[in-house]
Short mmCIF file of C-alpha atoms in Angstrom, two decimals:
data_model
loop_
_atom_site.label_atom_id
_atom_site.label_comp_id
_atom_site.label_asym_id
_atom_site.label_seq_id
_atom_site.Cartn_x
_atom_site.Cartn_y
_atom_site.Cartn_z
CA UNK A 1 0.00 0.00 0.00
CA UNK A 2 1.04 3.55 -0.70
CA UNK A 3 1.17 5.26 2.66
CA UNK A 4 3.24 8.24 1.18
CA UNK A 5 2.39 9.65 -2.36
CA UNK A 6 4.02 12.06 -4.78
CA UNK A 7 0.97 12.92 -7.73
CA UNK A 8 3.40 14.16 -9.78
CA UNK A 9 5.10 12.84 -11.38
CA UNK A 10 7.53 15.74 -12.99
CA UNK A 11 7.41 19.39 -12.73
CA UNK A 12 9.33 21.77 -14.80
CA UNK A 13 9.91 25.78 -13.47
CA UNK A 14 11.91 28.70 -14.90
CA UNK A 15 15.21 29.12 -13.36
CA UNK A 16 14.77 31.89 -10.33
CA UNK A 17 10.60 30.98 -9.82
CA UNK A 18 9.45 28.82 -7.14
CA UNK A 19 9.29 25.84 -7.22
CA UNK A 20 6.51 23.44 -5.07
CA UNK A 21 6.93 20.02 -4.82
CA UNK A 22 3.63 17.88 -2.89
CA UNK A 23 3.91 14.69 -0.94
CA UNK A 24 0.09 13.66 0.64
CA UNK A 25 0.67 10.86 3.24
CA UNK A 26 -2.05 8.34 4.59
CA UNK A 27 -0.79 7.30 7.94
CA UNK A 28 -1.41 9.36 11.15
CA UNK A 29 1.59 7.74 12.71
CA UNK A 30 4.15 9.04 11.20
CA UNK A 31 5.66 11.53 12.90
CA UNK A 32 8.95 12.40 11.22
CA UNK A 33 9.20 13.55 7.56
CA UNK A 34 11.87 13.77 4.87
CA UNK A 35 12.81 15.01 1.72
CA UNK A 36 15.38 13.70 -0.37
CA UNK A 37 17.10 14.51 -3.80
CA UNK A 38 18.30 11.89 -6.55
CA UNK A 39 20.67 12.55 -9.49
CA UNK A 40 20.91 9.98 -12.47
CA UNK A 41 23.20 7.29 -11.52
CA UNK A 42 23.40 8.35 -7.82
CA UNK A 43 21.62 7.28 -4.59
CA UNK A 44 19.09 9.86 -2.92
CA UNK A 45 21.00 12.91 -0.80
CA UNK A 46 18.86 13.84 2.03
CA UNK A 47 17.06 17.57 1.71
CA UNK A 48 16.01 18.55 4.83
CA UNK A 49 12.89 17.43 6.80
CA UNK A 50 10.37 18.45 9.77
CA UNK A 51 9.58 16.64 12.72
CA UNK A 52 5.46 16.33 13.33
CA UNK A 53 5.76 18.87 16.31
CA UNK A 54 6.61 21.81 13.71
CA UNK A 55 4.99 23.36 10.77
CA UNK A 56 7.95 24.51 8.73
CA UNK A 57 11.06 23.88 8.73
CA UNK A 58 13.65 25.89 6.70
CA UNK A 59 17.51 25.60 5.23
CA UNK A 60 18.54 28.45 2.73
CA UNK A 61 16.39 28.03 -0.24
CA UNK A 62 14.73 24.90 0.83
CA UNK A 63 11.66 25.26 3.13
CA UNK A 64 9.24 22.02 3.85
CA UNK A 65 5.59 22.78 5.03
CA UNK A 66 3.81 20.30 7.17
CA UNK A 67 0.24 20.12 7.41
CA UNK A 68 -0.65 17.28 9.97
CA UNK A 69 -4.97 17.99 9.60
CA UNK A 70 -4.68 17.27 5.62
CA UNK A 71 -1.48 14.74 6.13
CA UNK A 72 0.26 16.95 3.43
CA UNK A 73 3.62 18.16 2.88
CA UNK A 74 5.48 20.56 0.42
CA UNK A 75 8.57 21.12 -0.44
CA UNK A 76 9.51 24.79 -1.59
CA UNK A 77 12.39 25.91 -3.63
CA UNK A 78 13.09 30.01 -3.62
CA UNK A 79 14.80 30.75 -5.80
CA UNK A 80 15.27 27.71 -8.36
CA UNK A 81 18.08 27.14 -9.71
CA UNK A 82 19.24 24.46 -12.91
CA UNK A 83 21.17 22.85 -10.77
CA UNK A 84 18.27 21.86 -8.14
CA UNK A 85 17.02 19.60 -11.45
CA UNK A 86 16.65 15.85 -10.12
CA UNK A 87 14.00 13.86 -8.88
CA UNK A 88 12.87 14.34 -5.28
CA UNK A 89 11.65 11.83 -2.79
CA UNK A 90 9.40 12.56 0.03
CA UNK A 91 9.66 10.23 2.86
CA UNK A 92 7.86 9.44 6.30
CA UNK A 93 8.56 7.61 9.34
CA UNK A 94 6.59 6.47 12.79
CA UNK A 95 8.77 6.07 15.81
CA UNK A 96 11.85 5.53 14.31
CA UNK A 97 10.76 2.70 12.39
CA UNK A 98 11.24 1.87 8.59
CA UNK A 99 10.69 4.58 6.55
CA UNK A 100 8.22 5.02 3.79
CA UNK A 101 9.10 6.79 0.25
CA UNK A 102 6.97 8.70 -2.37
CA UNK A 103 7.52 7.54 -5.78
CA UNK A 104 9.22 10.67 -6.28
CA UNK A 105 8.73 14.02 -8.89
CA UNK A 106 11.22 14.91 -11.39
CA UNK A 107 12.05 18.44 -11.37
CA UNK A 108 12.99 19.99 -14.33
CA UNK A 109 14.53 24.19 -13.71
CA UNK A 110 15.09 25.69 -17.50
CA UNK A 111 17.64 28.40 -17.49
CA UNK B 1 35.46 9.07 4.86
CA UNK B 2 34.66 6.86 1.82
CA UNK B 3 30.70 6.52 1.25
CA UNK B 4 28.77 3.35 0.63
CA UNK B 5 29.33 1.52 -1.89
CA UNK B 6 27.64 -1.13 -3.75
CA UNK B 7 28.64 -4.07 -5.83
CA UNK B 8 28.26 -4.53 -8.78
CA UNK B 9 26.81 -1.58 -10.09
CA UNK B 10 24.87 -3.44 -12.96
CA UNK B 11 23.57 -7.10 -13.51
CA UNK B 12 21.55 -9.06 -15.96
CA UNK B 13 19.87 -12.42 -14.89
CA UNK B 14 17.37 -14.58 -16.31
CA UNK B 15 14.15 -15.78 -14.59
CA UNK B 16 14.86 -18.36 -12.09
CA UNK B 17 18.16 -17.40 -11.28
CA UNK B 18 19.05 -16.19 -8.06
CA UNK B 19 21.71 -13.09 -7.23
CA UNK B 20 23.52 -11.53 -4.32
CA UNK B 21 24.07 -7.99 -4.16
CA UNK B 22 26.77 -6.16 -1.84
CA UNK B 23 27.00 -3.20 0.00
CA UNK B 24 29.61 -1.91 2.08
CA UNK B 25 28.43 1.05 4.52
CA UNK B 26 29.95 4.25 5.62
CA UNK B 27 32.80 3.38 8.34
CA UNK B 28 31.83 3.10 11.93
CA UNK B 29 28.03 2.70 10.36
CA UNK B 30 26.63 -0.04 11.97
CA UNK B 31 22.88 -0.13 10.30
CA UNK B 32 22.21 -1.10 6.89
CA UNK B 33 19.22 -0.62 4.94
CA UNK B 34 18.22 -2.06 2.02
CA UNK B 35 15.78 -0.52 -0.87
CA UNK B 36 14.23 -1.46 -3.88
CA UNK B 37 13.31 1.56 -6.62
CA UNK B 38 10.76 1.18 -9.23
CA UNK B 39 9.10 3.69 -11.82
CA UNK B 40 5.59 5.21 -9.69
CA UNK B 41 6.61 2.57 -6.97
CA UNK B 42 9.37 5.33 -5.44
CA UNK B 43 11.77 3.30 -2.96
CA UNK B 44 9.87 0.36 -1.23
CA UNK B 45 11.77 -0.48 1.93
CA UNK B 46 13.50 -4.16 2.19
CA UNK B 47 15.20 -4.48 5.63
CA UNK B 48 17.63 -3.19 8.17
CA UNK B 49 19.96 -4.75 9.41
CA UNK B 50 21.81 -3.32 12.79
CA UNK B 51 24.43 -5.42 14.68
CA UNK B 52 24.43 -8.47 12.11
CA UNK B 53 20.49 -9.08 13.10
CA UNK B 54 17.83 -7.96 11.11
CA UNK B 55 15.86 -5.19 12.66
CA UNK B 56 12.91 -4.14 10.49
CA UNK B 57 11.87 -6.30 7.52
CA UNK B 58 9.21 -4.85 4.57
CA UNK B 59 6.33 -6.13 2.65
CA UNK B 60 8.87 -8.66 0.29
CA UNK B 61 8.82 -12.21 -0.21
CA UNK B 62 10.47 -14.47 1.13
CA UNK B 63 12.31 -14.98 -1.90
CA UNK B 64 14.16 -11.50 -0.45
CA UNK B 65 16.70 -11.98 2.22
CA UNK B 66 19.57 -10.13 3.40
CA UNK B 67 22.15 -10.87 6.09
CA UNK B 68 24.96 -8.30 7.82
CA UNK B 69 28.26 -9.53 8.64
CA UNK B 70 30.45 -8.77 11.92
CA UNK B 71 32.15 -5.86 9.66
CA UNK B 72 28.61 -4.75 9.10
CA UNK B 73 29.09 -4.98 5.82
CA UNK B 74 25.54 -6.42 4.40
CA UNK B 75 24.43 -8.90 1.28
CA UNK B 76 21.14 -9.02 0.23
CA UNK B 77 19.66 -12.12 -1.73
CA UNK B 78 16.97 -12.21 -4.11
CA UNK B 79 16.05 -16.48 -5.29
CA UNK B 80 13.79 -17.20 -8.21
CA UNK B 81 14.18 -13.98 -9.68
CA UNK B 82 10.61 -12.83 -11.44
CA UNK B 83 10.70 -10.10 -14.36
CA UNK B 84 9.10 -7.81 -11.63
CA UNK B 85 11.90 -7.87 -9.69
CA UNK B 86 14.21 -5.69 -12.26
CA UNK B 87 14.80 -2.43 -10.30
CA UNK B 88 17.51 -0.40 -8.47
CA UNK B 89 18.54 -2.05 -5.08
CA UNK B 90 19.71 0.89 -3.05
CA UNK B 91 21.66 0.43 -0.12
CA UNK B 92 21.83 3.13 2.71
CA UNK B 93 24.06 3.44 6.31
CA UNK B 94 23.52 4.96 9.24
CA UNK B 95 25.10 5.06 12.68
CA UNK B 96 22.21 3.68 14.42
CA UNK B 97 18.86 1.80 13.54
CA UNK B 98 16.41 4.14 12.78
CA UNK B 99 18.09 7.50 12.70
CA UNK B 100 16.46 7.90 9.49
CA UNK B 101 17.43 11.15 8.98
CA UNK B 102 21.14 10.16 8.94
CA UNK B 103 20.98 7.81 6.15
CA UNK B 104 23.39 7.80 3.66
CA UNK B 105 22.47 5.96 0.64
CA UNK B 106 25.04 4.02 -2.13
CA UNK B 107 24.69 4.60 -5.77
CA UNK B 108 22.73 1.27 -5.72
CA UNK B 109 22.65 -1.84 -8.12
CA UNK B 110 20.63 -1.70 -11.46
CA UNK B 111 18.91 -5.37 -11.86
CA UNK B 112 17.66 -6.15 -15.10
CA UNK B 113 15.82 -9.75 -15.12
CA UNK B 114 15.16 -10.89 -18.75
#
């Protein structure tokens, strides 16, 4: 079962725009939350997160939003940048127990 | 401090045939984590392995096992391979079991099963 999803599947911004990435989750348990960033040929780097206790969390030009009532969170990238172009994995845990990974969104910045 | 690396980087089996991937954590890494990436599937967890016993397992078959040796380095083992199971097996490392956050994750091994 899909307890975290990603709907999209890519997203492609201008270079300096924002860009919003969505992650809806369907568990009530988890309480930690992550975001992680893939290149081709690499394994995932890990982005930044939010613990359950917070409603933002933010590092430079990477800010995550939790909303714990809709089990929804966002990733935001101000300003975006060519480089930020990968696919991004949103992930959730419970308790320190195994975590659970969105199918991930390809972003796409265009100079 | 050398990351974690994964052997081999590619393979090609045929149905039926069973393979052993490798991954070597992150020194003084004692938990190993094993993944398995698919288009629109994302990363589906495997196991964990912490202190050569296996911690957390995922929704897998049995056909998927893993093991961690005393260096913590840790195999995983895939029997009876089915078409389905072509994917990325990503391996990640982390000081502890379930410091999730502190996971460091190997360039993984592509599986192609023909």
């Amino acid at each position: 079962d899909q307890q975290v999803k990603q709907n999209s599947p890519s997203l492609s911004v201008q270079e300096g725009r924002i860009s919003i990435l969505n992650c809806d989750y369907t568990n009530s348990m988890f309480d930690y939350f992550l975001w992680y960033k893939k290149y081709p040929a690499e394994g995932p780097t890990f982005l930044i997160s939010i613990s359950s206790i917070k409603d933002k969390n933010e590092d430079g030009r990477f800010t995550v939003f939790l909303n714990k009532s809709a089990k929804h969170l966002s990733l935001h990238i101000v300003p975006s940048q060519p480089g930020d172009s990968a696919v991004y994995f949103c992930a959730a845990s419970s308790n320190n127990n195994d975590m659970r990974f969105g199918a991930g969104t390809r972003l796409t910045v265009k100079p | 401090k050398a990351g974690v690396t994964q052997t081999p980087r590619y393979l090609i089996k045929t149905r039926g045939q069973q393979v052993t991937l490798s991954c070597s954590p992150i020194s003084g890494h004692r938990s190993v984590s094993w993944y398995q990436q698919t288009p629109g599937q994302g990363l589906q967890f495997l196991f964990e392995y912490f202190s050569e016993t296996q911690r957390n397992k995922g929704n897998f078959p049995g056909r998927f096992s893993g093991r961690q040796f005393s260096n913590s380095r840790s195999e995983m083992n895939v029997s009876t391979l089915e078409l389905g199971d072509s994917a990325l097996y990503l391996c990640a490392s982390s000081s502890f079991p379930g410091q999730t956050y502190e996971q460091y994750f190997g360039p993984g091994t592509r599986l192609t099963v023909t």
